Short mmCIF file of C-alpha atoms in Angstrom, two decimals:
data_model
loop_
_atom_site.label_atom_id
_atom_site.label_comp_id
_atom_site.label_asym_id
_atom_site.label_seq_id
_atom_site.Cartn_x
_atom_site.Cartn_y
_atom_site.Cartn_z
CA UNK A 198 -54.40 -59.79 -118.35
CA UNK A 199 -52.28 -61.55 -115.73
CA UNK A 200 -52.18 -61.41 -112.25
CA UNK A 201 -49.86 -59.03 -111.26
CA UNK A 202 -47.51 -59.04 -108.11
CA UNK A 203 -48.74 -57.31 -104.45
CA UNK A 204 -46.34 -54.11 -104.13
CA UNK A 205 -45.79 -53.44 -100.66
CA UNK A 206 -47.71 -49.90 -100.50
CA UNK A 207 -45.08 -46.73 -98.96
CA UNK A 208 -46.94 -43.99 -96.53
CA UNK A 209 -45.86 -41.36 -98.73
CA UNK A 210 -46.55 -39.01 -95.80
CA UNK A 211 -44.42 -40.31 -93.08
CA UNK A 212 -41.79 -37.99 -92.09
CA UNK A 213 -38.30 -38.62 -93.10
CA UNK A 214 -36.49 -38.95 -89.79
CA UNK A 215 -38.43 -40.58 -86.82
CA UNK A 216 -38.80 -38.68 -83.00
CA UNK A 217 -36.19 -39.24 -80.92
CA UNK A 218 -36.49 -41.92 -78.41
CA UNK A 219 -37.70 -40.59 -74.23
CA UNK A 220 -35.05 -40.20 -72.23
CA UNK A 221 -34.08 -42.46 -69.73
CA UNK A 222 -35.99 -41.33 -66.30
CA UNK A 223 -34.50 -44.28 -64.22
CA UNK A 224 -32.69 -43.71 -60.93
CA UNK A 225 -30.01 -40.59 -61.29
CA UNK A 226 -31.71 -38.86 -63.88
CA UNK A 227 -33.68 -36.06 -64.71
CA UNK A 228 -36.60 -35.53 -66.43
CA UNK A 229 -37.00 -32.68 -68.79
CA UNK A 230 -35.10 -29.46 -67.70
CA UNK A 231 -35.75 -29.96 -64.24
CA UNK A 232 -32.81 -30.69 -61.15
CA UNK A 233 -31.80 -34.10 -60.70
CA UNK A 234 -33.75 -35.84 -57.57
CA UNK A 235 -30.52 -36.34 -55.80
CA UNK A 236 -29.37 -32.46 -55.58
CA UNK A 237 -32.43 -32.01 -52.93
CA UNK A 238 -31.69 -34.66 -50.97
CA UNK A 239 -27.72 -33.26 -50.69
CA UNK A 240 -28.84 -30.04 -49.91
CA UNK A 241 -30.89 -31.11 -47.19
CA UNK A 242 -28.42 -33.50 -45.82
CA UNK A 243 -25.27 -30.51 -46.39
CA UNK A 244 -27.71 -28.05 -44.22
CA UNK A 245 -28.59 -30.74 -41.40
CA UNK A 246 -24.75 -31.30 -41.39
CA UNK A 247 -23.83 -27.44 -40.99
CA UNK A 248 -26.58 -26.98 -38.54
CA UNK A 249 -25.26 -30.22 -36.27
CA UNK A 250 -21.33 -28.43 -36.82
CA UNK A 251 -23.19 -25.05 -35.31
CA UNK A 252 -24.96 -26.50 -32.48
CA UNK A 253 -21.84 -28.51 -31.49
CA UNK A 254 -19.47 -25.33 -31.61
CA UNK A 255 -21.92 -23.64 -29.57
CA UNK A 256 -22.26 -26.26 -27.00
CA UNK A 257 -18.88 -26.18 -26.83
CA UNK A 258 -18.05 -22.59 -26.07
CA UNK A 259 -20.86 -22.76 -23.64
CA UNK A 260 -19.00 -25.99 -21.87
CA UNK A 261 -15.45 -24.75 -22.33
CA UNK A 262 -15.12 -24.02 -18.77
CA UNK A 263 -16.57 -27.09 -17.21
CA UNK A 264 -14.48 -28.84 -19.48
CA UNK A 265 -11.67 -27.16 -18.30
CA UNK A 266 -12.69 -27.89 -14.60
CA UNK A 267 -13.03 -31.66 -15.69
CA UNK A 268 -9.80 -32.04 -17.10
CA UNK A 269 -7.95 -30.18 -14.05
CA UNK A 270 -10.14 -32.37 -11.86
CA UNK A 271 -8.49 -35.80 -13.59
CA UNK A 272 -4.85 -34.43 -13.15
CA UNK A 273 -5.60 -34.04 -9.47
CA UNK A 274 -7.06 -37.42 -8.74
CA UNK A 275 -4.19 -39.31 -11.09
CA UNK A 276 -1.40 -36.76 -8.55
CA UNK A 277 -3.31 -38.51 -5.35
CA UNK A 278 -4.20 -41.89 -7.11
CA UNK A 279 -0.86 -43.36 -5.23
CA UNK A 280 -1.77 -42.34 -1.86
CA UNK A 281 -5.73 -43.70 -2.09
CA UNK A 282 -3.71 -47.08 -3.92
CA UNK A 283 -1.55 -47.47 -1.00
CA UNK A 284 -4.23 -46.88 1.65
CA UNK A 285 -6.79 -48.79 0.25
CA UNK A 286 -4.28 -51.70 -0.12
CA UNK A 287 -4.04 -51.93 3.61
CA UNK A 288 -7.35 -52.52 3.99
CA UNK A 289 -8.97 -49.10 3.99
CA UNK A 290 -12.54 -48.10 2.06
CA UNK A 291 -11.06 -46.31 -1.14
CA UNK A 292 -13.45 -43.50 -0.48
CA UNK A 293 -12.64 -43.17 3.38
CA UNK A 294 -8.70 -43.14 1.90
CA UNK A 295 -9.86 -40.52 -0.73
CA UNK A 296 -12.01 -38.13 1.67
CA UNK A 297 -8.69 -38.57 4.00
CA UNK A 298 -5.98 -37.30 1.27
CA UNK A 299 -8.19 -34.70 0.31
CA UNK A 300 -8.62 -33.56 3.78
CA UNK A 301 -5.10 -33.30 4.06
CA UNK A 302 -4.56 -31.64 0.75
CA UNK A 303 -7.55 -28.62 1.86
CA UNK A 304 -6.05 -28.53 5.30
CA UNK A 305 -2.00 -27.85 4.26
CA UNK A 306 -3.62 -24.75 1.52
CA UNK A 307 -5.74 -23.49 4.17
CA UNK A 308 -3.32 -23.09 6.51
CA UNK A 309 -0.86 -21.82 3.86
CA UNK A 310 -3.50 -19.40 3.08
CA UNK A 311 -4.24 -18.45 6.64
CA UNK A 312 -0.28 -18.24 7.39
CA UNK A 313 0.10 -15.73 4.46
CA UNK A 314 -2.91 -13.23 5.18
CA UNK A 315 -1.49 -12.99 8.60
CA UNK A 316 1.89 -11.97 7.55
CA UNK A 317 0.30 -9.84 4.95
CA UNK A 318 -2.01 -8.57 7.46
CA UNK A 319 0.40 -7.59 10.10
CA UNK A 320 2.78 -6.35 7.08
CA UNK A 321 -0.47 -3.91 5.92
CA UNK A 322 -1.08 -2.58 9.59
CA UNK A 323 2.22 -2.10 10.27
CA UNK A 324 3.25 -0.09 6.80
CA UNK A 325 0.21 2.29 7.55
CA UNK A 326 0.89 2.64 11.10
CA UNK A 327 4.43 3.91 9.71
CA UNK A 328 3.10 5.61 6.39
CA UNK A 329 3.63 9.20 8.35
CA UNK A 330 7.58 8.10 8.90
CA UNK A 331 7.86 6.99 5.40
CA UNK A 332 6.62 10.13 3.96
CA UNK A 333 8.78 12.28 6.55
CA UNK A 334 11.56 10.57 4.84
CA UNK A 335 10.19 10.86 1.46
CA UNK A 336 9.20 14.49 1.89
CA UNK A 337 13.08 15.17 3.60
CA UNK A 338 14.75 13.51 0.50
CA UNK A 339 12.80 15.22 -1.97
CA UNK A 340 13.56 18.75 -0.02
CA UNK A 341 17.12 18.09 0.31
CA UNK A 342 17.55 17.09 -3.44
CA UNK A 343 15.45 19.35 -5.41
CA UNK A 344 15.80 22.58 -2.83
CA UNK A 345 11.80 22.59 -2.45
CA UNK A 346 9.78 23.69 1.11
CA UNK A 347 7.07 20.89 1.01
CA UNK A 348 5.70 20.19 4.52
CA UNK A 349 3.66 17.18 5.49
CA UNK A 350 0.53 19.03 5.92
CA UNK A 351 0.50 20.03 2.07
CA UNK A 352 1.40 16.78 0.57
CA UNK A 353 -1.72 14.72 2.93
CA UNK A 354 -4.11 17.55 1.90
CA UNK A 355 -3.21 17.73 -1.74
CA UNK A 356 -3.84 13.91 -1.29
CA UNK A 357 -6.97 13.71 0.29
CA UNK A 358 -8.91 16.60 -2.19
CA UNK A 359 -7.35 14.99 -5.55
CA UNK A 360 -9.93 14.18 -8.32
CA UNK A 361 -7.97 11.22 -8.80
CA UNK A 362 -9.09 9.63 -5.44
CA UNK A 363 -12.14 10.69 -5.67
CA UNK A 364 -12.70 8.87 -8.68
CA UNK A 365 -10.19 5.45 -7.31
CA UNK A 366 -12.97 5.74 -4.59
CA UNK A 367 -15.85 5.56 -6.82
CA UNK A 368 -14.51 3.18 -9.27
CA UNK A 369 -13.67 0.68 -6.23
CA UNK A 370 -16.85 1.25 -4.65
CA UNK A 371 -18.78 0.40 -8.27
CA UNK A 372 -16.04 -2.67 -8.55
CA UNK A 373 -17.00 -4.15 -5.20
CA UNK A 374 -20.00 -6.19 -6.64
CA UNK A 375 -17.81 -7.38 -9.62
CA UNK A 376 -15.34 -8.40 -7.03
CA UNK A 377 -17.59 -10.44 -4.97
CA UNK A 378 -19.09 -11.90 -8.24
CA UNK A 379 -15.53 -13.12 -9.45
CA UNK A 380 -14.71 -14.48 -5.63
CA UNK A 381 -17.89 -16.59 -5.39
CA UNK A 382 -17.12 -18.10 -9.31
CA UNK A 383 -14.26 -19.26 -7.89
CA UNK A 384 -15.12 -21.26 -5.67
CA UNK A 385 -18.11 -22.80 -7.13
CA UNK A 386 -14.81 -23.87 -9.78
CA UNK A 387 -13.05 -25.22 -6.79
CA UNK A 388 -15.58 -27.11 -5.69
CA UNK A 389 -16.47 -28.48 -9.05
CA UNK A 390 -13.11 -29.55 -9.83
CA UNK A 391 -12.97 -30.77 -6.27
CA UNK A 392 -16.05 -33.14 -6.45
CA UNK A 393 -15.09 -35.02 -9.99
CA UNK A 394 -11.59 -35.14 -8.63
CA UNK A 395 -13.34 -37.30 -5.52
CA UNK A 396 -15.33 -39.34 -8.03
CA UNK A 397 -12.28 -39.79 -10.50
CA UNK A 398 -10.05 -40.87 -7.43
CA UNK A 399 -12.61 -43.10 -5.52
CA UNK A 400 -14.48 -44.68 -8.49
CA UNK A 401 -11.35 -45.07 -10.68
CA UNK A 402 -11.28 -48.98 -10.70
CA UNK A 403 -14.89 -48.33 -11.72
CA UNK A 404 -14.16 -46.05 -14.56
CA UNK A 405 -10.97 -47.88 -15.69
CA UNK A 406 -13.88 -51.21 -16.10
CA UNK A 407 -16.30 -48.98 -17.69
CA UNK A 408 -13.85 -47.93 -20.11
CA UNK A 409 -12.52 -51.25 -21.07
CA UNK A 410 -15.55 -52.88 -21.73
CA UNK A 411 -16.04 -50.91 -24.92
CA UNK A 412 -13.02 -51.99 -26.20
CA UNK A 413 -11.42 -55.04 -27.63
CA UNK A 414 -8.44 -56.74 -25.26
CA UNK A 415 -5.81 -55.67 -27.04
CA UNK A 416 -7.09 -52.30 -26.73
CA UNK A 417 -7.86 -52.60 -23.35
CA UNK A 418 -4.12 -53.53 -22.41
CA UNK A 419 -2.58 -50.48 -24.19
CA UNK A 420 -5.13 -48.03 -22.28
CA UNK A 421 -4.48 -49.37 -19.02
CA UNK A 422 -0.64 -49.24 -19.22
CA UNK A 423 -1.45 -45.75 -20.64
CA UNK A 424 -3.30 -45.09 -17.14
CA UNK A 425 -0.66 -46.50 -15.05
CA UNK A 426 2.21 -44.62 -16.88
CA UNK A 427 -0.44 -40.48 -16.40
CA UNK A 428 -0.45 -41.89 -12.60
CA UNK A 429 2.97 -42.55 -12.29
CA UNK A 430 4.07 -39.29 -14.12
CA UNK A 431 1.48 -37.08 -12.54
CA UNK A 432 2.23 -38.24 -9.04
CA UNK A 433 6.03 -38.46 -9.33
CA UNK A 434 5.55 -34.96 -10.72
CA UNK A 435 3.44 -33.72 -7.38
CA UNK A 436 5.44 -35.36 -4.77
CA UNK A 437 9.00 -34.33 -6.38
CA UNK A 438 7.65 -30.63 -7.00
CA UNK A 439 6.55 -31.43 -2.85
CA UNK A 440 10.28 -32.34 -1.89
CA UNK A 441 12.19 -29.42 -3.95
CA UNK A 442 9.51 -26.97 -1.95
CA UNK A 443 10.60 -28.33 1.20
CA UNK A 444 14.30 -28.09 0.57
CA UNK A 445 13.77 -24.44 -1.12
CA UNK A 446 11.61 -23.68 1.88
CA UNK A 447 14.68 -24.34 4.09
CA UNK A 448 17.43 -22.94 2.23
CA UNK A 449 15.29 -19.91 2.09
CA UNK A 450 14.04 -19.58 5.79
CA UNK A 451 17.99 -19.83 6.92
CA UNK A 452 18.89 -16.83 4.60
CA UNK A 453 16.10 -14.72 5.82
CA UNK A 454 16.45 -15.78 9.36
CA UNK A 455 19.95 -14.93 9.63
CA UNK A 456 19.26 -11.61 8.13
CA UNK A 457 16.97 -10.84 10.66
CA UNK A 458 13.78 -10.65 8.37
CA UNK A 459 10.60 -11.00 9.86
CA UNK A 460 8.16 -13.10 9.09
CA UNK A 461 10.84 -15.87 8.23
CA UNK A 462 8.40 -18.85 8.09
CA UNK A 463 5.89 -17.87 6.36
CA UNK A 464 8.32 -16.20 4.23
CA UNK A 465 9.66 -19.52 3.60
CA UNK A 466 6.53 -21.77 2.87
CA UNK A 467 5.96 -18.68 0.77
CA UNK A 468 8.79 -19.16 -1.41
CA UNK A 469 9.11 -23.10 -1.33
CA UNK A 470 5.67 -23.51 -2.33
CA UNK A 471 5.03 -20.67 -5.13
CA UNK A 472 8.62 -21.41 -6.44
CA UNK A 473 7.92 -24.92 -7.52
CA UNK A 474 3.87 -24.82 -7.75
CA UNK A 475 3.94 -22.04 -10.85
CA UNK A 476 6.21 -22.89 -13.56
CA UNK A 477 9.39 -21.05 -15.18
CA UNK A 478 8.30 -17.61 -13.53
CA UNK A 479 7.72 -18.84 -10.16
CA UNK A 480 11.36 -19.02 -8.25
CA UNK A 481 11.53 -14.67 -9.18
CA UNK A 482 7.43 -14.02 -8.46
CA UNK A 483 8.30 -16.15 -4.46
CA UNK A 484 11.74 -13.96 -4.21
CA UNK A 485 9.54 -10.60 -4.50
CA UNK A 486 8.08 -11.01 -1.42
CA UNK A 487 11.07 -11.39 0.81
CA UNK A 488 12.92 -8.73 -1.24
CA UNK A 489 10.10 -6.00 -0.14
CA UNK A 490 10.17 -7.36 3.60
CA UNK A 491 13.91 -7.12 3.88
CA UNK A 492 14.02 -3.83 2.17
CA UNK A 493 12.22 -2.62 4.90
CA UNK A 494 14.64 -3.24 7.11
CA UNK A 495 18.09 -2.57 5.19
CA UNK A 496 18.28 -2.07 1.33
CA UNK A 497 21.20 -4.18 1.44
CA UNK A 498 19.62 -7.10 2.74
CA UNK A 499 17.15 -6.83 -0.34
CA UNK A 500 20.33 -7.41 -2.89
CA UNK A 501 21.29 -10.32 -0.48
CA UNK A 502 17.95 -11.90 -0.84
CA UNK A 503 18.28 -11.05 -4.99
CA UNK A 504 21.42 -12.74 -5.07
CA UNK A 505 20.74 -15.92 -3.17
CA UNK A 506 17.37 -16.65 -5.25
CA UNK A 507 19.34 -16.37 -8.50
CA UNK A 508 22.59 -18.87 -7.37
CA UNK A 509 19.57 -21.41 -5.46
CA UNK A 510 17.75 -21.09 -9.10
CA UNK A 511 20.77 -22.16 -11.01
CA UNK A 512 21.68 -24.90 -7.97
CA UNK A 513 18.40 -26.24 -8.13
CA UNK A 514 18.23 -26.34 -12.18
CA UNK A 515 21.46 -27.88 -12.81
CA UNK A 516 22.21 -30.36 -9.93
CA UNK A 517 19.13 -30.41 -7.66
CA UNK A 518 16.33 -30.84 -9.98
CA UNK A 519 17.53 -33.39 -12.54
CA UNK A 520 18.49 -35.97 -9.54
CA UNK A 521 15.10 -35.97 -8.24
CA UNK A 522 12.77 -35.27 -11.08
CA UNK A 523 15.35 -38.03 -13.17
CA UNK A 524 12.94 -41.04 -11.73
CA UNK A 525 9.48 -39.28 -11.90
CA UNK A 526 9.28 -36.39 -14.87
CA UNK A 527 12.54 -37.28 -16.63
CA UNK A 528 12.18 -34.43 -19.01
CA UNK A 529 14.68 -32.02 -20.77
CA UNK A 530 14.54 -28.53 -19.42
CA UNK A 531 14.48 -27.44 -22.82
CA UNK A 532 11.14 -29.67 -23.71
CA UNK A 533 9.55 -28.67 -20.16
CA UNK A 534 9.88 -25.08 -20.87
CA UNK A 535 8.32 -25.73 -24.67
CA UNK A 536 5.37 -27.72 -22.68
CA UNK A 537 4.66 -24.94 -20.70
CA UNK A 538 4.63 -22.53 -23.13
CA UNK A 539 2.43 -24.77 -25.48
CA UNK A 540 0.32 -25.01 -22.47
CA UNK A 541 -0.35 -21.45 -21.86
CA UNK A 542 -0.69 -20.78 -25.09
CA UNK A 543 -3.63 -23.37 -25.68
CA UNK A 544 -5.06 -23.39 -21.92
CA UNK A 545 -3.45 -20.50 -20.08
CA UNK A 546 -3.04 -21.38 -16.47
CA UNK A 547 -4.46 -24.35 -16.26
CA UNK A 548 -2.11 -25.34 -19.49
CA UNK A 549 0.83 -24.04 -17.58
CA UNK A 550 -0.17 -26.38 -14.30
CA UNK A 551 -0.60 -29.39 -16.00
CA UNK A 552 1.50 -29.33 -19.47
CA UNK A 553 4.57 -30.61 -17.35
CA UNK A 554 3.08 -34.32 -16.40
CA UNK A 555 1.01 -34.55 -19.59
CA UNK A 556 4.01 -34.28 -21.97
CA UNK A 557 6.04 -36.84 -19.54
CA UNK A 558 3.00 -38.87 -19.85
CA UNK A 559 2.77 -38.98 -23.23
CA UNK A 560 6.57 -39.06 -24.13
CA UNK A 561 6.49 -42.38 -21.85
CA UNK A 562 4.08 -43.43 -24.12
CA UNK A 563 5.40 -43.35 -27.16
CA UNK A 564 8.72 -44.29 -25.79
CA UNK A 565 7.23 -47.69 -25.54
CA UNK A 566 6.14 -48.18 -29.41
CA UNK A 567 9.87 -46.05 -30.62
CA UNK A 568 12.32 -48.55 -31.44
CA UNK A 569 15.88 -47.81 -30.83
CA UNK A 570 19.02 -48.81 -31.79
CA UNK A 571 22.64 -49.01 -30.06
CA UNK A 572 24.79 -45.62 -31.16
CA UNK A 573 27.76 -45.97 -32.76
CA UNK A 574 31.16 -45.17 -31.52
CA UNK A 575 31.68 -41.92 -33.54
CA UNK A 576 33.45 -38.75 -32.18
CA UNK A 577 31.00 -36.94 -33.51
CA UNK A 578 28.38 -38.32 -31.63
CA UNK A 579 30.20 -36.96 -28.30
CA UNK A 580 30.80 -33.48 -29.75
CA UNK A 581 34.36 -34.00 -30.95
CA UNK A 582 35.92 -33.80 -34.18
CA UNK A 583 37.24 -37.40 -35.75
CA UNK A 584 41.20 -37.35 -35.71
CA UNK A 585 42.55 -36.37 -39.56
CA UNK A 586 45.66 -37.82 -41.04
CA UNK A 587 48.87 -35.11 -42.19
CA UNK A 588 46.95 -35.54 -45.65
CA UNK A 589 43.78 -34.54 -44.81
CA UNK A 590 44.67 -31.05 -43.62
CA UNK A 591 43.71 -28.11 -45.55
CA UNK A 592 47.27 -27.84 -47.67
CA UNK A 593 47.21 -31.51 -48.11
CA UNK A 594 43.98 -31.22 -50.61
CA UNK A 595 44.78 -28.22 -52.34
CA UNK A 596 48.56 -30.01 -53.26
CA UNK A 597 46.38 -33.29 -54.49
CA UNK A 598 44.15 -30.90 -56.57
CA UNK A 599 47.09 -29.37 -57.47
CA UNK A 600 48.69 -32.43 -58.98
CA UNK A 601 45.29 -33.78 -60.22
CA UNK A 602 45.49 -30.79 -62.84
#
C-alpha cells in the first residue's frame, strides 16, 4: 500500500462563529456598562462652575453699595478733575489743589445746609407760635360754612386725648433709633464716596499709568481720549448746571423780593440749586417752597410764584439751556430725559445724578468711530413737501389710469 497524503486534521468541536473581539477601552470610552470617564470629570467641573457663579452673585449683592459709592465717587473727581488740572499746572501739589477744591465744595453745601435749617427753623417757630391764629381762622371758617358751635378749647382737647397721637407718639419714639441708624449710614457713605473721590482726583495721573500699562498702545490711546472726553463732559456738565443755578437763583430772589416774601435769599439758593442739581422734577420740587412761604403772606402771591416758575422753566428749556449746555452736554432734551429715566430705573438716585454726563460721555465717544456723510438737499429733509407738477396732483393720476385702461 502507498503512502498516502497528510490531511490537514478539522477540530470538529470548535464552535461555528468565533467571540467577538474586546472593545476598545482607549481614551473616550467605556468599559462594560459603566459611565464614560469623562462624564465625572464634567460634572465636577459644571458644579465648581455653578458654585464660583453663586459665590460671585453673592459677593456682589453684598458689595452693591460700595460699588455704588465707588462709581459716584469717580463722577465727582472727573466734575473737579479741571480745577485740580488747572491748579496743579501753576505749580501747586495736586493733592494740596485737591484738598483745596474739596474744601470749597464741603464749605458752599454746608453753608447751604446751614442757610436752609435756619429759614426752616425760624419758619417752624414762627408757624407754632401762630398755630392758635391759624386754627381761630380755621375753626371761624368751618363755623361760618357748615353752621357748627366748635370752640377752640374742644378742638385742642379732642387733639391732645386722640388714640391716634398717642400711637404717632409711640411709633416716633420706637422710630428714633432707626432714625439715628439711617443718619449715621449716611454719612459713613459720604465719607466713603468722599475719600476715593480724593484718591481718584489726586492720584489720577497715577491711575491713568496704571491702567495703560496693561494694555497695548493702541489701546492705550483710545482709553485716554475716552478719559479726557468723561472729564470734559462731566465737568462742563457741573459748572454749566453751576451757572443756570446762579442765574435761576437771581431771577428767583427778584420775584420773591419784590413780593415781599421772607426769607428771599435763602429762598433763592434754595431754588437755583435744587432746580438744576435734581433732574426733570427739580424746577416744581424748588418752587414748593416759596409757594408755601408766600402763601403765608397772601394766597395770591402763591399763584404769582406758580406762574413765574412755569414761564422761567420753559425760558430756561428752550433758549437758556441749549446756549450754555450746547458746548459742554450737547444733548437732546428728548435723549436727556430717556438717560434719566434709564438711570433711575437701573440705579435710582444715584442713576438719575449721573446718567446726564455718562450718556454725553459716551455719545462723544462713539461720535468719534460714526462716520457721516454730507445730507442731501431734499425738502424732505427740512420738513417740507417736494414741489409736484399740474400732473402729479391727485386728478392727474386717476385721468392717466383712466386712459391706461
Amino acid at each position: 500500500m502507498g503512502d498516502t497524503c497528510p490531511v490537514a486534521a478539522t477540530d470538529d468541536t470548535a464552535p461555528d462563529h468565533a467571540p467577538p473581539p474586546p472593545p476598545d477601552t482607549g481614551a473616550g470610552g467605556s468599559s462594560g456598562a459603566g459611565m464614560p470617564r469623562w462624564l465625572p470629570r464634567a460634572m465636577a467641573a459644571a458644579l465648581v462652575l455653578f458654585a464660583c457663579f453663586q459665590l460671585a452673585s453673592w459677593a456682589f449683592h453684598q458689595l452693591i453699595g460700595l460699588l455704588l459709592n465707588i462709581l459716584i465717587a469717580f463722577f465727582l473727581a472727573l466734575a473737579v478733575e479741571p480745577a485740580v488740572a488747572r491748579m496743579s499746572a501753576r505749580g501747586m501739589r495736586r493733592g494740596l489743589a485737591t484738598g483745596l477744591v474739596y474744601l470749597g465744595v464741603i464749605g458752599a453745601f454746608a453753608g447751604f445746609f446751614t442757610l436752609m435749617g435756619s429759614v426752616l427753623a425760624d419758619q417752624i417757630v414762627t408757624m407754632v407760635e401762630n398755630f392758635p391764629t391759624y386754627l381761630d381762622s380755621v375753626i371761624s371758617w368751618i363755623n361760618r360754612t357748615f353752621r357748627t358751635d366748635l370752640s377752640r378749647v374742644e378742638v385742642q382737647d379732642s387733639l391732645l386725648h386722640s388714640d391716634w397721637l398717642r400711637k404717632y407718639v409711640q411709633n416716633s419714639a420706637g422710630g428714633v433709633l432707626d432714625v439715628s441708624a439711617t443718619v449715621l449710614g449716611g454719612l459713613f457713605k459720604l465719607l466713603t464716596v468722599l475719600l476715593f473721590s480724593f484718591y481718584f482726583a489726586a492720584d489720577g495721573p497715577r491711575l491713568r499709568r496704571a491702567l495703560c500699562s496693561v494694555l497695548p498702545p493702541t489701546r492705550q490711546a483710545e482709553v485716554l481720549r475716552a478719559w479726557e472726553i468723561a472729564v470734559d463732559k462731566t465737568g462742563g456738565y457741573l459748572y454749566s448746571r453751576a451757572l443756570m443755578a446762579l442765574i435761576s437763583g437771581g431771577a428767583h430772589y427778584v420775584l420773591l423780593q419784590v413780593l415781599g416774601v421772607p426769607y428771599a435769599p435763602a429762598l433763592a439758593v434754595w431754588v437755583g440749586i435744587i432746580s438744576q442739581f435734581i433732574p426733570t422734577i427739580g424746577t416744581y420740587l424748588a418752587g414748593a417752597l416759596p409757594m408755601l412761604l408766600a402763601f403765608t403772606v397772601d394766597p395770591w402771591y402763591a399763584v404769582w410764584v406758580l406762574g413765574f416758575v412755569v414761564i422761567y422753566q420753559q425760558f430756561e428749556n428752550y433758549l437758556l439751556q441749549p446756549r450754555i449746555t450746547a458746548k459742554t452736554v450737547d444733548l437732546h432734551p428728548a435723549v436727556a430725559f430717556g438717560s434719566v429715566v434709564a438711570g433711575t430705573a437701573l440705579l435710582g438716585a444715584v442713576g438719575a445724578l449721573i446718567a446726564i454726563p455718562a450718556t454725553a460721555t459716551l455719545q462723544a465717544f462713539l461720535g468719534a468711530y460714526v462716520k457721516r456723510y454730507d445730507v442731501t438737499d431734499d425738502p424732505r429733509v427740512h420738513g417740507r413737501r417736494p414741489r409736484r407738477g399740474p400732473g402729479d396732483s391727485v386728478l392727474g393720476r386717476l385721468f392717466r389710469t383712466w386712459r391706461r385702461r
